[in-house]
XYZ file of C-alpha atoms in Angstrom:
309
model
C 0.000 0.000 0.000
C 1.215 3.534 -0.757
C 3.360 5.432 1.690
C 0.702 8.103 2.309
C -2.426 5.933 2.393
C -3.027 5.911 6.179
C -2.146 9.597 6.455
C -4.543 10.376 3.596
C -7.418 8.525 5.295
C -6.926 10.475 8.512
C -6.701 13.729 6.569
C -9.897 13.024 4.613
C -11.786 12.017 7.759
C -10.663 15.106 9.677
C -11.449 17.328 6.688
C -15.074 16.202 6.922
C -15.085 16.665 10.690
C -15.833 12.971 11.277
C -14.863 11.171 14.486
C -13.839 7.514 14.410
C -17.083 6.565 16.152
C -19.052 8.232 13.330
C -17.403 6.306 10.487
C -19.832 3.328 10.533
C -22.806 5.652 9.953
C -21.017 7.778 7.351
C -19.072 5.185 5.367
C -20.256 1.729 6.437
C -16.786 0.773 7.722
C -16.312 0.045 11.427
C -14.344 2.347 13.730
C -11.693 -0.296 14.347
C -11.312 -0.990 10.619
C -10.821 2.672 9.823
C -8.485 3.203 12.768
C -6.277 0.278 11.721
C -6.197 1.531 8.126
C -5.077 4.959 9.293
C -2.347 3.370 11.406
C -1.238 1.021 8.638
C -1.713 -2.125 10.725
C -4.150 -3.475 8.115
C -5.351 -2.446 4.662
C -8.729 -2.459 2.889
C -9.643 -4.796 0.079
C -9.601 -3.453 -3.475
C -13.400 -3.048 -3.647
C -13.318 -1.155 -0.342
C -10.646 1.141 -1.780
C -12.964 1.936 -4.663
C -15.800 2.768 -2.274
C -13.549 5.064 -0.232
C -12.293 6.889 -3.323
C -15.859 7.366 -4.576
C -17.075 8.594 -1.226
C -14.421 11.298 -0.975
C -14.346 12.089 -4.690
C -10.620 11.247 -4.966
C -8.930 9.059 -7.596
C -7.489 5.742 -6.464
C -3.983 6.848 -7.442
C -4.238 10.023 -5.367
C -5.746 8.152 -2.418
C -2.908 5.623 -2.307
C 0.166 7.443 -3.632
C -0.255 11.229 -3.203
C 0.320 13.265 -0.051
C -3.165 14.814 0.008
C -2.544 16.995 3.036
C 0.558 18.572 1.509
C -1.176 19.101 -1.836
C -4.253 20.455 -0.053
C -2.303 23.088 1.902
C -0.082 23.997 -1.047
C -3.041 24.440 -3.386
C -4.886 26.432 -0.751
C -1.988 28.851 -0.409
C -1.797 29.301 -4.202
C -5.534 29.970 -4.409
C -5.397 32.563 -1.654
C -2.345 34.324 -3.096
C -3.598 34.422 -6.676
C -7.338 34.776 -6.296
C -7.994 36.042 -2.787
C -11.003 33.715 -2.588
C -12.282 31.660 0.328
C -11.063 28.081 0.247
C -13.437 25.111 0.110
C -12.017 22.303 -2.020
C -8.607 22.834 -3.592
C -7.033 19.525 -4.435
C -5.297 19.563 -7.840
C -7.844 18.678 -10.529
C -5.869 15.538 -11.453
C -6.662 14.114 -7.994
C -10.421 14.529 -8.263
C -12.818 11.831 -9.380
C -14.992 13.510 -11.995
C -17.775 10.944 -11.558
C -18.538 12.283 -8.118
C -17.684 15.931 -8.609
C -20.474 18.115 -7.221
C -22.199 15.171 -5.489
C -20.213 15.298 -2.259
C -20.105 17.954 0.453
C -17.117 20.270 0.117
C -14.045 19.398 2.116
C -13.368 21.807 4.919
C -10.037 22.685 6.393
C -9.590 21.204 9.893
C -9.971 23.946 12.457
C -6.972 25.006 14.526
C -8.063 27.093 17.527
C -5.700 29.963 18.173
C -5.074 32.488 20.898
C -5.213 36.049 19.573
C -3.937 39.306 20.994
C -5.864 42.559 21.243
C -5.133 43.448 17.628
C -6.042 40.024 16.320
C -2.507 38.703 15.836
C -2.006 34.986 16.457
C 0.072 34.407 19.590
C 0.126 30.617 19.387
C -1.796 27.771 17.807
C -3.223 24.835 19.675
C -2.783 21.224 18.603
C -6.317 20.113 17.769
C -6.325 16.526 16.471
C -4.637 13.664 18.339
C -3.090 10.731 16.486
C -5.171 7.554 16.024
C -4.477 4.778 18.519
C -3.551 1.137 18.071
C -6.350 -1.381 18.598
C -6.625 -5.169 18.530
C -9.533 -7.351 17.396
C -10.715 -10.831 18.326
C -11.091 -13.784 15.931
C -14.508 -12.474 14.860
C -13.111 -9.061 13.947
C -14.625 -7.327 16.972
C -12.521 -4.717 18.686
C -10.983 -5.663 22.029
C -10.605 -3.369 25.017
C -6.905 -3.360 25.812
C -5.949 -3.007 29.490
C -2.942 -1.056 30.762
C -2.089 -2.297 34.279
C 0.132 -0.217 36.570
C 3.164 -2.407 35.862
C 2.826 -1.702 32.118
C 2.526 2.080 32.408
C 6.183 2.845 31.773
C 6.239 0.558 28.760
C 3.030 2.092 27.429
C 4.633 5.528 27.172
C 7.173 4.091 24.740
C 5.022 1.437 23.087
C 1.591 3.056 22.706
C 2.199 3.241 18.955
C 3.798 -0.197 18.614
C 1.382 -2.906 17.382
C 3.424 -5.707 18.997
C 3.399 -4.001 22.397
C -0.346 -3.321 22.260
C -0.982 -6.955 21.306
C 1.080 -8.064 24.331
C -1.299 -6.328 26.763
C -4.329 -8.151 28.196
C -7.532 -7.525 26.239
C -11.193 -7.966 27.124
C -14.707 -7.330 25.879
C -17.379 -5.679 28.012
C -21.125 -5.322 27.377
C -22.465 -1.933 26.391
C -19.214 -0.629 24.935
C -19.319 -0.474 21.133
C -19.127 1.998 18.239
C -15.936 3.507 19.580
C -12.359 2.859 20.632
C -11.951 1.972 24.327
C -9.064 1.272 26.693
C -8.778 0.225 30.348
C -6.294 1.687 32.802
C -5.524 0.638 36.372
C -5.676 3.422 38.953
C -2.559 4.045 41.027
C -2.666 6.043 44.262
C -5.334 8.139 45.950
C -5.244 11.419 44.048
C -8.859 10.887 42.885
C -10.201 9.587 46.228
C -13.236 9.194 46.714
C -14.198 9.260 43.048
C -11.667 6.510 42.289
C -9.730 4.185 44.571
C -6.287 2.659 44.259
C -6.413 -0.482 42.038
C -9.743 0.499 40.459
C -10.049 -0.085 36.710
C -11.343 2.782 34.570
C -12.573 2.337 30.999
C -12.102 5.300 28.705
C -13.270 6.130 25.188
C -10.723 7.686 22.851
C -10.912 11.473 22.463
C -9.806 12.597 19.006
C -9.749 16.370 19.382
C -8.831 18.803 22.141
C -12.200 20.524 21.781
C -13.945 17.247 22.701
C -12.307 17.054 26.142
C -15.283 17.546 28.435
C -14.980 20.308 30.969
C -14.888 19.262 34.635
C -15.023 15.538 33.791
C -12.584 12.741 34.585
C -10.159 11.759 31.805
C -7.113 9.552 31.374
C -4.245 11.482 29.799
C -1.075 9.956 28.400
C 1.434 12.806 28.568
C 5.044 13.401 27.610
C 6.207 14.799 30.969
C 3.769 13.464 33.589
C 3.248 9.929 32.321
C -0.260 8.468 32.575
C -2.498 10.550 34.814
C -6.171 10.206 35.701
C -7.574 13.610 36.612
C -10.596 15.865 36.465
C -9.959 18.202 33.528
C -10.871 21.850 33.161
C -10.827 22.522 29.427
C -9.451 26.014 28.856
C -8.079 25.334 25.379
C -10.374 27.764 23.556
C -9.646 30.708 25.846
C -6.168 30.080 27.224
C -4.695 27.235 25.166
C -4.268 24.937 28.191
C -5.893 22.164 30.186
C -5.983 22.280 33.985
C -5.792 18.867 35.627
C -6.996 18.630 39.197
C -7.459 15.903 41.777
C -10.671 15.048 43.618
C -8.806 14.298 46.878
C -9.370 17.647 48.585
C -8.378 16.328 52.012
C -4.797 15.789 50.787
C -4.826 18.401 48.027
C -1.393 19.684 49.111
C -0.018 16.324 47.922
C -1.723 16.567 44.528
C -1.327 20.111 43.147
C -3.070 21.058 39.871
C -1.231 20.481 36.594
C -1.372 23.000 33.746
C -0.912 21.152 30.464
C -0.626 22.270 26.846
C -2.390 20.013 24.288
C 0.835 19.531 22.310
C 2.280 17.737 25.374
C -0.486 15.110 25.216
C -0.044 11.754 23.469
C -3.534 10.339 24.087
C -6.746 11.323 25.870
C -9.474 8.936 27.051
C -12.814 10.037 28.519
C -13.745 7.927 31.549
C -17.058 6.183 30.869
C -17.055 3.352 33.390
C -15.141 1.936 36.331
C -14.636 -1.477 37.877
C -13.969 -1.407 41.592
C -13.690 -3.861 44.482
C -14.486 -1.011 46.886
C -17.920 -0.702 48.444
C -18.262 2.775 49.906
C -19.885 3.538 53.231
C -22.792 5.990 53.524
C -21.638 9.582 53.801
C -22.640 11.996 56.584
C -25.566 13.437 54.622
C -27.020 9.965 54.070
C -26.710 9.198 57.780
C -28.494 12.456 58.721
C -31.332 11.729 56.287
C -31.709 8.246 57.783
C -31.729 9.686 61.318
C -34.387 12.238 60.332
C -36.539 9.458 58.923
C -36.239 7.400 62.083
C -37.194 10.377 64.279
C -40.258 10.995 62.123
C -41.375 7.368 62.555
C -40.872 7.553 66.332
C -42.918 10.735 66.527
C -45.756 9.159 64.537
C -45.764 5.988 66.652
C -45.728 7.769 70.019
C -49.113 7.861 71.799
C -50.954 11.122 71.303
C -51.942 12.992 74.484
C -55.697 13.023 75.114
C -57.384 16.365 74.757
C -59.607 17.155 77.776
């Protein structure tokens, strides 16, 4: 398969604003199939290649052999310099499939949020789209949920993009988790106590873009400088170009100070959807007070009423 094929698929998908989880509805190909094609760990059949080229209005040769992103940006710059027009779909004409021309929605340039000064100048740009992640499938072609235990964390930072390493990790399937890319991580420490406990297992769904990081929700972040962290994230990318990671353990908050993180320092992000825990929490103080109030009410109702003379 051509050198640029996987890169081209990711570029075409991002140009339409599609997430991996949306590919089955938009193209008929599963999320895991598309993800593996983008990564180059597997390749589509010839008839599937034809369907992809038709869908995006690109010739087979351009899809497999051309660097579409480079041609896209180069052609865009030429159009802006020479014509001063807004840019919608500027691949070289030799790349386009004339059979589908005009039948498909125009490709849009992936958005790159930027921080601007008072006069509108760009101060810095924010990394928007994260790289696809490696996945494994079972013998029926269904995507597994790979688990990263604490002892494999250090290796994961170096091997998260290595198919052999990912295949060496334990993998499972869980009910209710489909139409997406999921991964399990083992919790280490008490920074998220009482939301999460040490040795809990959290299952996260892959987050493709910085804008999709949910504000004030728990995420798993694979970072360059802080390793794998599980934190509650304040998404300030649009306004300040950063994420603020905080712990839920307020009792020992001096041990777990907030982390300010730039998106370009992130390798992967996973939104926590589910947890597996051996811990059974005890009722909190509010629950105990409500129970006590209920008991007092029952005692009052059962006490004999004084006779009115």
